[in-house]
Short mmCIF file of C-alpha atoms in Angstrom, two decimals:
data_model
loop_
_atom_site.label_atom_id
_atom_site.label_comp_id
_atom_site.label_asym_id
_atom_site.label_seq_id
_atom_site.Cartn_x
_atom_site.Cartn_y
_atom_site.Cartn_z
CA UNK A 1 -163.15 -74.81 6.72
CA UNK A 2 -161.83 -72.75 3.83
CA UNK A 3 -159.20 -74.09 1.17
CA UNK A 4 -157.23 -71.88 -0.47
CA UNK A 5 -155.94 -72.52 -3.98
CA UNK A 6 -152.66 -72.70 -4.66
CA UNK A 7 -153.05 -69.49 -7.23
CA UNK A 8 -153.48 -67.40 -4.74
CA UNK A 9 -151.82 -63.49 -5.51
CA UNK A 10 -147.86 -63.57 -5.18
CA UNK A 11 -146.81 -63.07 -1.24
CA UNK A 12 -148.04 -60.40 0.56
CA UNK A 13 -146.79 -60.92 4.19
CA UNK A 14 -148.70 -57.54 5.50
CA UNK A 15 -152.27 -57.39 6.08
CA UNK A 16 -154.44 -55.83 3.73
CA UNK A 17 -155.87 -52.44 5.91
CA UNK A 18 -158.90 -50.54 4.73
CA UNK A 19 -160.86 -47.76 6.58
CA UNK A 20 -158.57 -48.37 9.69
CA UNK A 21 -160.04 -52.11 9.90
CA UNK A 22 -157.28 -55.19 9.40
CA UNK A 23 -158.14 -57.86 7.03
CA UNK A 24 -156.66 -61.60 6.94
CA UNK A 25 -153.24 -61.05 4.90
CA UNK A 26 -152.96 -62.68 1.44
CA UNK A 27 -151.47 -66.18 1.61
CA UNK A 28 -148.24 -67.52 0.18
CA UNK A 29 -149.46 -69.01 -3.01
CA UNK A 30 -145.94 -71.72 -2.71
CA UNK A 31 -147.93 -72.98 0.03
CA UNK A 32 -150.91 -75.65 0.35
CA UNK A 33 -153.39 -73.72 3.05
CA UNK A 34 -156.44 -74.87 4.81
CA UNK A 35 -157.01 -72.04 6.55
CA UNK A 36 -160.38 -71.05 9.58
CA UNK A 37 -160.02 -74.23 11.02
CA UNK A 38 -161.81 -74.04 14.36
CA UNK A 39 -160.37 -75.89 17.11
CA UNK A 40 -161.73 -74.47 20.09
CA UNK A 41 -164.60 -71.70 21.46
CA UNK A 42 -163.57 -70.41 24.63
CA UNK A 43 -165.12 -67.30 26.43
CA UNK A 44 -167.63 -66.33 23.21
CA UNK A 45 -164.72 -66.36 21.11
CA UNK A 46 -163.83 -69.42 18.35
CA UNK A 47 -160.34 -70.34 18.25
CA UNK A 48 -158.62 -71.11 14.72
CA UNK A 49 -155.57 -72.60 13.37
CA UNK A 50 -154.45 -72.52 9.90
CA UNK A 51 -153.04 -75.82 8.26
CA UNK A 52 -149.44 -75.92 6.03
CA UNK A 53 -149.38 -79.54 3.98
CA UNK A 54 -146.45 -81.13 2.67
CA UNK A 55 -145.86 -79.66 -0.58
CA UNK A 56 -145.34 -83.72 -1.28
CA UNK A 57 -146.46 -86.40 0.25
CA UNK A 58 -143.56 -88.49 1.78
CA UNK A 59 -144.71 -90.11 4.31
CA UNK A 60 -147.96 -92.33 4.90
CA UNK A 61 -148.56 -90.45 8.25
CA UNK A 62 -146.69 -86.93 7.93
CA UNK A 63 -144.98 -85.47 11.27
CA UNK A 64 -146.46 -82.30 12.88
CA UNK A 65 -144.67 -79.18 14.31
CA UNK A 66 -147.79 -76.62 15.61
CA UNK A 67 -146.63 -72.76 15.20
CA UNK A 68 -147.80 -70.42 18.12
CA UNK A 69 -147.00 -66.91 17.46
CA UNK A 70 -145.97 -63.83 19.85
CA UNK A 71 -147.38 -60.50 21.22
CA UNK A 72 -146.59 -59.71 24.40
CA UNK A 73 -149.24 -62.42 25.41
CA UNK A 74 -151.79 -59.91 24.70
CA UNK A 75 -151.34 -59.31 21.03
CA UNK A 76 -151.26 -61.24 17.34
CA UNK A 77 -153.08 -63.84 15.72
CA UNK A 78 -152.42 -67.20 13.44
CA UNK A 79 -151.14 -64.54 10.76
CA UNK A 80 -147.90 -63.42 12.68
CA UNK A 81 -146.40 -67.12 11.01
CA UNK A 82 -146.24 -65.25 7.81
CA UNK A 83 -143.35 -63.27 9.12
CA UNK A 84 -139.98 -63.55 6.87
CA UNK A 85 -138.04 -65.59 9.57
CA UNK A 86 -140.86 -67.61 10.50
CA UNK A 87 -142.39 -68.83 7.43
CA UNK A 88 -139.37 -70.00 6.00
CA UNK A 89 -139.29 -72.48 8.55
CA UNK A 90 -142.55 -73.62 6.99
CA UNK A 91 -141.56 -73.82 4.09
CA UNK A 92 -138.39 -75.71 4.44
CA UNK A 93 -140.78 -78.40 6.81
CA UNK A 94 -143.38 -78.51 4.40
CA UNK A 95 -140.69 -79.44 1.58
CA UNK A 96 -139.54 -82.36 3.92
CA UNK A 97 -142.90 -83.79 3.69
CA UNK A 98 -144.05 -82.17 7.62
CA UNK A 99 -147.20 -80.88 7.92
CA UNK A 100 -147.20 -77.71 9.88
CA UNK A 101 -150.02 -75.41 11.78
CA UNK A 102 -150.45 -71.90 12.82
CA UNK A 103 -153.13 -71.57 16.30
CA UNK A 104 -154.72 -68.66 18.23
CA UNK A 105 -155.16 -68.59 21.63
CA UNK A 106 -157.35 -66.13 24.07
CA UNK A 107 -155.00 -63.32 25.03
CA UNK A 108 -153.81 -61.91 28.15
CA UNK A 109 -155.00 -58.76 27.23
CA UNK A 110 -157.10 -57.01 30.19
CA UNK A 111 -159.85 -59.01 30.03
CA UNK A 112 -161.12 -62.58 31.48
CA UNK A 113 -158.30 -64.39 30.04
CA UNK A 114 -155.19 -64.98 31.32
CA UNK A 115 -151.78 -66.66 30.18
CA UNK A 116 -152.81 -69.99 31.71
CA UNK A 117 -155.58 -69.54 29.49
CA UNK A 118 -153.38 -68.81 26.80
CA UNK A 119 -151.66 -72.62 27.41
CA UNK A 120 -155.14 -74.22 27.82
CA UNK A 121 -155.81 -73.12 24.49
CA UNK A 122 -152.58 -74.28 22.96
CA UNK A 123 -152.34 -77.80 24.66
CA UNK A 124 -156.08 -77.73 23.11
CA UNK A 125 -155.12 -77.02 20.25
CA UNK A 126 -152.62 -79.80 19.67
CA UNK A 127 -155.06 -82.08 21.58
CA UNK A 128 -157.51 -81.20 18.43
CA UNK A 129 -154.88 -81.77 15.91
CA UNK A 130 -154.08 -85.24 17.25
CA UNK A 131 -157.57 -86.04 17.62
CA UNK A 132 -158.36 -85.19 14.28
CA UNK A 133 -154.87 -86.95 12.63
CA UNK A 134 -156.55 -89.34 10.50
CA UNK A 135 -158.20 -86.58 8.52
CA UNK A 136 -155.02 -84.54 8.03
CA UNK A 137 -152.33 -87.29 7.40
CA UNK A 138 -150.85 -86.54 10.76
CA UNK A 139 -148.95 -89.25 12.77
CA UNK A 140 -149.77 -87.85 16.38
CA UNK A 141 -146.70 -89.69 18.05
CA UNK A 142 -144.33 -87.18 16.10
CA UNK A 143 -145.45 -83.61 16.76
CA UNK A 144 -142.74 -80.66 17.76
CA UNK A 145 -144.06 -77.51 19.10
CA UNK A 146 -142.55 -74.31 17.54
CA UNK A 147 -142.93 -70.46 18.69
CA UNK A 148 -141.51 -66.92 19.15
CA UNK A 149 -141.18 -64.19 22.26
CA UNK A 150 -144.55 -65.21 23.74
CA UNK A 151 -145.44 -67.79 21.94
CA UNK A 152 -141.54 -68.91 22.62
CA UNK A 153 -143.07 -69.32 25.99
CA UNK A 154 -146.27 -70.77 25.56
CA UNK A 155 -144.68 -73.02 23.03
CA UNK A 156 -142.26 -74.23 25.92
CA UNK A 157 -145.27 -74.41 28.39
CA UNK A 158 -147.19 -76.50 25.68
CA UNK A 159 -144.40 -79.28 25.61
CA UNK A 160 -142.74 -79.52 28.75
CA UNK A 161 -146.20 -78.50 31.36
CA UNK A 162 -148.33 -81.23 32.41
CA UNK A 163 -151.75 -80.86 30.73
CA UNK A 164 -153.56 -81.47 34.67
CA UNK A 165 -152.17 -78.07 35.57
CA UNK A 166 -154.19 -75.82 33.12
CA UNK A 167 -158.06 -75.49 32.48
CA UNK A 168 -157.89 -77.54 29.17
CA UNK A 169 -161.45 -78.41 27.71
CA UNK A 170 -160.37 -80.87 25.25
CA UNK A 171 -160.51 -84.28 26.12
CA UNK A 172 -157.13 -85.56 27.29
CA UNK A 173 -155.66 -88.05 24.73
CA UNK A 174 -154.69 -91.66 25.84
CA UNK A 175 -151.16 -91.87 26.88
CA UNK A 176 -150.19 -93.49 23.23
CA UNK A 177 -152.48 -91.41 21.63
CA UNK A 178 -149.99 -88.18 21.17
CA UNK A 179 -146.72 -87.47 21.94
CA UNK A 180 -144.55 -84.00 21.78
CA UNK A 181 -141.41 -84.70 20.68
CA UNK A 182 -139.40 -81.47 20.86
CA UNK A 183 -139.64 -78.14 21.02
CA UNK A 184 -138.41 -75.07 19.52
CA UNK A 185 -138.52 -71.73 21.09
CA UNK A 186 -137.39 -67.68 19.71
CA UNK A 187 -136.47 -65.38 22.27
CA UNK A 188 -138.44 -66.37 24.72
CA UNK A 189 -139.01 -65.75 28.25
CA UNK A 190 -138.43 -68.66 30.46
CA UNK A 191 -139.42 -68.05 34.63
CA UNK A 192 -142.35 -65.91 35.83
CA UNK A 193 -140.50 -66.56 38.95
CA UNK A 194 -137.04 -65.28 38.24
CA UNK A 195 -137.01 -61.15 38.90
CA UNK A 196 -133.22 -61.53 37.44
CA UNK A 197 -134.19 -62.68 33.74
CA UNK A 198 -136.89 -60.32 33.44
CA UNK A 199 -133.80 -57.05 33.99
CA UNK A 200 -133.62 -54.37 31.49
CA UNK A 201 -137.03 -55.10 29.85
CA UNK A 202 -140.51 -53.95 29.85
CA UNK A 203 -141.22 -57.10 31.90
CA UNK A 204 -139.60 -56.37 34.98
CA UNK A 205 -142.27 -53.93 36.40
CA UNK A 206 -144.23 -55.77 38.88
CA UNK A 207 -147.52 -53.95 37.89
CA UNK A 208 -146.53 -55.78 34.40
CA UNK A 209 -147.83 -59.42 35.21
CA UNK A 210 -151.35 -58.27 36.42
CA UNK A 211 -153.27 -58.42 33.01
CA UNK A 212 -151.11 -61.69 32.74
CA UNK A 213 -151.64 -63.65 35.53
CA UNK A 214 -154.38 -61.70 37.48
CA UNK A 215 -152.19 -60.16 39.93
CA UNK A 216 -148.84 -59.61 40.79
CA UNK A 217 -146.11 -62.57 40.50
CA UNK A 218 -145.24 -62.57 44.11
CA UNK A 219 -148.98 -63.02 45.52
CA UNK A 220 -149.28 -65.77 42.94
CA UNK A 221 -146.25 -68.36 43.61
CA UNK A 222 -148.25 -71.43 42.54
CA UNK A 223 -149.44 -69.88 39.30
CA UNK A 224 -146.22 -68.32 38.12
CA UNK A 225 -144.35 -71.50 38.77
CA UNK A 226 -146.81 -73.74 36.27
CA UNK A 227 -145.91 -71.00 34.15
CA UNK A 228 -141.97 -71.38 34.04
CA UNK A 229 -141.03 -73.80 31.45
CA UNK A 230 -137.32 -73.50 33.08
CA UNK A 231 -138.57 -75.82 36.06
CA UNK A 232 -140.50 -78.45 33.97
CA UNK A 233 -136.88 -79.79 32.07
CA UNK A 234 -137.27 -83.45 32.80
CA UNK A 235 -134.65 -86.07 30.66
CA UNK A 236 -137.32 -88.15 29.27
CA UNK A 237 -139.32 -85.20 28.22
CA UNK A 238 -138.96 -83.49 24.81
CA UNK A 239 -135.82 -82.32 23.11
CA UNK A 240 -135.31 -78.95 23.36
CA UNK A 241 -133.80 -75.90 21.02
CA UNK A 242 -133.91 -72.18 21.68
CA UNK A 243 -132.04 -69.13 20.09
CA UNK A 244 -131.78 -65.61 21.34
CA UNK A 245 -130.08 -62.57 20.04
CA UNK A 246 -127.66 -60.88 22.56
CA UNK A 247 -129.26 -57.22 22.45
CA UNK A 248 -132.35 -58.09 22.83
CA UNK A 249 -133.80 -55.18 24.74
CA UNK A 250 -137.63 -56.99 25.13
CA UNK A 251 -136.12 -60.37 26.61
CA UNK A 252 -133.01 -60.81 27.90
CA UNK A 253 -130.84 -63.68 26.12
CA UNK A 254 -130.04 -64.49 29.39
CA UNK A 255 -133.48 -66.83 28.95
CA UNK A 256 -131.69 -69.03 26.98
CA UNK A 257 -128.80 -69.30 28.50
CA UNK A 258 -130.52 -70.17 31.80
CA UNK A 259 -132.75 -72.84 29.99
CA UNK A 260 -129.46 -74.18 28.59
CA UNK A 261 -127.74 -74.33 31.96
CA UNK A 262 -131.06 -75.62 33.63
CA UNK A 263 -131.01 -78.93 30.89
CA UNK A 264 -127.42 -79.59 31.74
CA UNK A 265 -128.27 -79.85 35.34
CA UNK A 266 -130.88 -82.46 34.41
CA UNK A 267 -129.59 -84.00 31.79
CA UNK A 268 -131.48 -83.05 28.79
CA UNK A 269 -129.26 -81.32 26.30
CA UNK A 270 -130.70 -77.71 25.09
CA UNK A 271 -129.77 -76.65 21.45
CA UNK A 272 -129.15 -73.39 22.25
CA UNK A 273 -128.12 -70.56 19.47
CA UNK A 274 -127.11 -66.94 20.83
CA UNK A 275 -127.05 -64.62 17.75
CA UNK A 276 -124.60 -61.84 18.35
CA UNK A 277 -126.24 -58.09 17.60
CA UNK A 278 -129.42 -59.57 17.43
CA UNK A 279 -132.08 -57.92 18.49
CA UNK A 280 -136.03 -59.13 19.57
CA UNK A 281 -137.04 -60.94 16.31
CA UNK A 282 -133.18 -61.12 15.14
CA UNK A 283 -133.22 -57.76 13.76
CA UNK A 284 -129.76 -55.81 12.93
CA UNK A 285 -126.95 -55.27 11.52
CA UNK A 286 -124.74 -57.99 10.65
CA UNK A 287 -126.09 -60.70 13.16
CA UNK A 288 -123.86 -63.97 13.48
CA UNK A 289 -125.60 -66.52 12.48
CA UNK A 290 -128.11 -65.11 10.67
CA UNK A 291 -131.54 -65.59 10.53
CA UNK A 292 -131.00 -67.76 7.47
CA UNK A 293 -128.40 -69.73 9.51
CA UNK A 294 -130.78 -69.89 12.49
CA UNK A 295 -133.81 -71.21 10.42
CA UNK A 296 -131.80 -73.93 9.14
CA UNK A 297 -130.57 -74.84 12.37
CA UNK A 298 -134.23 -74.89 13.86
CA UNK A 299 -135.20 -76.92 10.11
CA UNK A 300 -132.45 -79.50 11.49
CA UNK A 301 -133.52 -79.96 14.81
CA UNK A 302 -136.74 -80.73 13.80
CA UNK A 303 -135.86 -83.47 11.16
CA UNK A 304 -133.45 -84.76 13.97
CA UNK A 305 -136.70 -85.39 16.37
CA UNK A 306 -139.66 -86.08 14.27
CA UNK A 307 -138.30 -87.31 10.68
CA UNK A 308 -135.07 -89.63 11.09
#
């Protein structure tokens, strides 16, 4: 484990690139950092996660909300928190007295891994963190899961799938030994199932899903439906928020709107925000609300679940 002091160079949010090779990005100095924490080794490669504390301590046993980041599933790394409308997020948390994380996961890149892998390593991840609360101040029966495009999946997946339906390694936690409370989720996709949400995106190519799941979507029923946070709504499961911009051309807001609809027919109320000329990562002109707007409504939702 590596701490980083707090005077750290003023924020740099873009890696540092030399010689064509990417190097860790320079930290937020604002921010208290424990960064190469490894939670996981999985198919000869470690898994990290990077630790946010409260900037003060206000509560004996601080709640939790675990960042997963985005990429297509086959892209990114713990660094992709440090983007502008995610890291304010962070930082608003983090002034509330939550402590916050940032976790890799193998990626659905070509290779062995898949996304189920993907949400193995992310329910390990917060299976780690809650495991290893005492040492970090965390109170394990208040943790919200928090992520964007992909990771607005996985982060979905991570809350709402049950853990016996993905190759965890971890050991799974007594059943008062951690609890997800809610769950916040960026642009994200929602079915591998439903052919209609996936329209107008890169996504909608069959051929698309084979680095993903191993094969294509309609050979695979059984996998592609533990993979569709839109079926595992349940009403005593965890609260839910999601926002979307309306022209996004990646992900169709439609995702959000069907995840909204799909937790009225249950009965669990979904937050959800539609951001008009938004793009994928609320980019453009003149967006309403604005990314601002949309942090603080996330910040909100959080404080709703895991600090009143």
């Amino acid at each position: 484990m590596k701490r980083l002091p707090v005077f750290l160079a003023a924020l740099l949010l873009t890696p540092v690139v030399s010689m064509g090779v990417e190097k860790e990005p320079r930290l937020p100095a604002d921010l208290k950092i424990t960064d190469n924490i490894t939670f996981k080794e999985a198919g000869g490669q470690k898994l990290d996660l990077m630790l946010f504390a409260p900037l003060e301590k206000r509560f004996e046993k601080s709640p939790l909300v675990v960042y997963i980041h985005g990429g297509g599933w086959g892209k990114g790394d713990r660094y992709k928190v440090l983007r502008a409308d995610i890291v304010n997020v962070i930082r608003e948390l983090n002034k509330l007295g939550v402590t916050c994380a940032s976790i890799e996961y193998r990626l659905a890149d070509g290779g062995d891994a898949k996304v189920m892998d993907s949400v193995a390593d992310c329910k390990d991840a917060v299976r780690y963190l809650a495991a290893h609360a005492a040492e970090h101040g965390i109170d394990p029966q208040r943790i919200g899961t928090f992520g964007s495009s992909a990771g607005g999946h996985l982060t979905l997946v991570t809350a709402l799938g049950s853990d016996a339906d993905y190759p965890c390694a971890l050991p799974t936690p007594a059943a008062d030994a951690m609890k997800i409370r809610c769950v916040a989720a960026y642009y994200p996709l929602v079915s591998f199932e439903d052919t209609n949400l996936m329209k107008g995106s890169n996504f909608e190519r069959p051929q698309r899903m084979i680095p993903l799941l191993g094969g294509l979507a309609k050979d695979k029923p059984e996998l592609a439906a533990k993979l569709s946070p839109i079926k595992m709504l349940r009403a005593e499961g965890p609260a839910v928020f999601v926002a979307h911009g309306d022209a996004d051309k990646v992900l169709s807001f439609q995702n959000a709107l069907a995840l909204r609809d799909a937790g009225a027919k249950v009965g669990v109320p979904v937050e959800c925000i539609i951001s008009k000329g938004a793009d994928h990562g609320f980019g453009g002109q003149s967006i309403s609300p604005t990314i601002p707007e949309i942090n603080a409504a996330t910040v909100a939702f959080f404080v709703k679940h895991l600090v009143e």
